[in-house]
Amino acid sequence: MRLYAVLFLVAISTMLAESVSIKTLVFPSETSTSYVEMVPQKPLNMRAFTLCMRVATELTGRREIVLFAYRTQRADELNVWRELDGRLSFYLVDEPVFFRVPDIGALQTHLCVTWDSSSGAAALFMDGRKSLTKIFKKGHTVQPRGKVIIGQDLDSYLGPFDANQSFVGEIGDINLWDSVLSDRMIQDMFSGKRVPRGNVFDWETTQLKINGEVVVVNTQQ
């Protein structure tokens, strides 16, 4: 019996050591004051990127929703939206590319967008499944020295915000790389396997500046 007890304790200790605490941002209501600023590990000077997140919302079909907003003093450099008609999109310097995909709802969705300047190839992944590839903003460079905001759309560099465009729901595991990840790596990330963390934003270590009524919830994975 003692041997079984020891083996059981070892197994439990191993499981706890391997588990990871993941924080999720919960935006409980529509406001113009609740948002989170993410502090990058390096400047967002990018000719390619992969941006991933896990998101859930019950605002389906009611209005457009901003999922990620990066703005410099000059322009909206990189925004990700759920459009009014349910399409997902991302914008580079105010120009959009749209993807008609299943709607985001109350069940958590793993979402990634990828883009490469050299070819213009842009794609979207939902729960590990890849969309068709579109050619978008070939030769463009995302400019540095801006702000990244979660939960609100930066209509100007310092605000103000519009509550009708605010995010309501939960969002987390936001990682950004300045390269295009392989399809397999994105699929592994969706399935919960450990992959190299974002080198621009690493959700496990990135500094978050919480404002308003945002609640940070920690879960074990």
mmCIF file of N, CA and C in Angstrom, residues 14 17-18 37 52 58 66-67 75 82 84 90-91 94 97 100 128 140 144 155 163 169-170 181 190 204 209 215:
data_model
loop_
_atom_site.group_PDB
_atom_site.id
_atom_site.type_symbol
_atom_site.label_atom_id
_atom_site.label_comp_id
_atom_site.label_asym_id
_atom_site.label_seq_id
_atom_site.Cartn_x
_atom_site.Cartn_y
_atom_site.Cartn_z
ATOM 1 N N THR A 14 3.819 15.241 -10.568
ATOM 2 C CA THR A 14 4.239 15.422 -11.957
ATOM 3 C C THR A 14 3.194 16.193 -12.739
ATOM 4 N N ALA A 17 3.266 19.813 -11.763
ATOM 5 C CA ALA A 17 4.462 20.489 -12.274
ATOM 6 C C ALA A 17 4.321 20.810 -13.748
ATOM 7 N N GLU A 18 3.595 19.917 -14.493
ATOM 8 C CA GLU A 18 3.447 20.126 -15.920
ATOM 9 C C GLU A 18 2.306 21.073 -16.271
ATOM 10 N N GLU A 37 -3.929 47.354 -21.989
ATOM 11 C CA GLU A 37 -2.796 47.677 -22.848
ATOM 12 C C GLU A 37 -1.732 46.594 -22.686
ATOM 13 N N CYS A 52 -2.189 35.093 -32.624
ATOM 14 C CA CYS A 52 -3.124 34.069 -32.157
ATOM 15 C C CYS A 52 -3.771 34.501 -30.847
ATOM 16 N N GLU A 58 -20.787 36.531 -26.682
ATOM 17 C CA GLU A 58 -22.192 36.307 -27.003
ATOM 18 C C GLU A 58 -22.786 37.496 -27.756
ATOM 19 N N VAL A 66 -14.189 44.608 -31.960
ATOM 20 C CA VAL A 66 -12.741 44.680 -32.127
ATOM 21 C C VAL A 66 -12.088 43.629 -31.233
ATOM 22 N N LEU A 67 -11.183 42.847 -31.809
ATOM 23 C CA LEU A 67 -10.493 41.782 -31.064
ATOM 24 C C LEU A 67 -9.053 42.153 -30.734
ATOM 25 N N ALA A 75 -1.614 55.931 -37.899
ATOM 26 C CA ALA A 75 -2.711 55.130 -38.455
ATOM 27 C C ALA A 75 -2.961 53.891 -37.608
ATOM 28 N N ARG A 82 -14.363 41.273 -35.717
ATOM 29 C CA ARG A 82 -15.519 40.487 -36.131
ATOM 30 C C ARG A 82 -16.499 41.500 -36.711
ATOM 31 N N LEU A 84 -19.904 43.126 -38.708
ATOM 32 C CA LEU A 84 -21.330 43.067 -38.415
ATOM 33 C C LEU A 84 -21.990 41.852 -39.062
ATOM 34 N N PHE A 90 -8.822 41.407 -40.818
ATOM 35 C CA PHE A 90 -7.777 42.215 -40.207
ATOM 36 C C PHE A 90 -7.395 43.337 -41.155
ATOM 37 N N TYR A 91 -6.977 44.442 -40.548
ATOM 38 C CA TYR A 91 -6.692 45.675 -41.271
ATOM 39 C C TYR A 91 -5.222 46.023 -41.119
ATOM 40 N N ASP A 94 -5.562 50.678 -42.180
ATOM 41 C CA ASP A 94 -6.958 50.987 -42.526
ATOM 42 C C ASP A 94 -7.479 50.245 -43.756
ATOM 43 N N VAL A 97 -8.800 42.944 -45.134
ATOM 44 C CA VAL A 97 -8.981 41.694 -45.865
ATOM 45 C C VAL A 97 -9.985 40.880 -45.056
ATOM 46 N N ARG A 100 -14.832 34.828 -44.731
ATOM 47 C CA ARG A 100 -16.155 34.336 -44.350
ATOM 48 C C ARG A 100 -15.984 32.963 -43.704
ATOM 49 N N GLY A 128 -7.582 25.468 -35.513
ATOM 50 C CA GLY A 128 -6.621 24.656 -36.235
ATOM 51 C C GLY A 128 -6.905 24.478 -37.708
ATOM 52 N N HIS A 140 4.286 45.597 -47.910
ATOM 53 C CA HIS A 140 4.009 46.505 -46.794
ATOM 54 C C HIS A 140 4.860 46.155 -45.570
ATOM 55 N N PRO A 144 6.541 50.491 -36.172
ATOM 56 C CA PRO A 144 6.656 50.414 -34.707
ATOM 57 C C PRO A 144 6.171 51.698 -34.026
ATOM 58 N N ASP A 155 -9.578 54.817 -32.011
ATOM 59 C CA ASP A 155 -9.907 55.713 -33.119
ATOM 60 C C ASP A 155 -8.858 56.799 -33.291
ATOM 61 N N ALA A 163 -18.102 52.871 -26.859
ATOM 62 C CA ALA A 163 -18.645 51.674 -26.207
ATOM 63 C C ALA A 163 -19.301 50.737 -27.208
ATOM 64 N N GLY A 169 -16.972 39.800 -23.451
ATOM 65 C CA GLY A 169 -16.732 38.365 -23.489
ATOM 66 C C GLY A 169 -15.419 38.052 -22.809
ATOM 67 N N GLU A 170 -14.749 36.983 -23.259
ATOM 68 C CA GLU A 170 -13.449 36.640 -22.700
ATOM 69 C C GLU A 170 -12.447 36.429 -23.823
ATOM 70 N N LEU A 181 4.119 31.279 -38.723
ATOM 71 C CA LEU A 181 4.300 29.936 -38.183
ATOM 72 C C LEU A 181 3.785 28.894 -39.175
ATOM 73 N N PHE A 190 -3.450 24.953 -31.052
ATOM 74 C CA PHE A 190 -4.888 24.777 -30.820
ATOM 75 C C PHE A 190 -5.159 23.559 -29.944
ATOM 76 N N GLU A 204 2.338 34.468 -21.564
ATOM 77 C CA GLU A 204 2.718 34.031 -20.225
ATOM 78 C C GLU A 204 3.555 35.065 -19.481
ATOM 79 N N LYS A 209 -1.503 46.111 -18.702
ATOM 80 C CA LYS A 209 -1.976 47.257 -17.933
ATOM 81 C C LYS A 209 -3.507 47.254 -17.984
ATOM 82 N N VAL A 215 -11.733 41.767 -15.660
ATOM 83 C CA VAL A 215 -11.416 40.792 -14.605
ATOM 84 C C VAL A 215 -10.420 39.776 -15.189
#
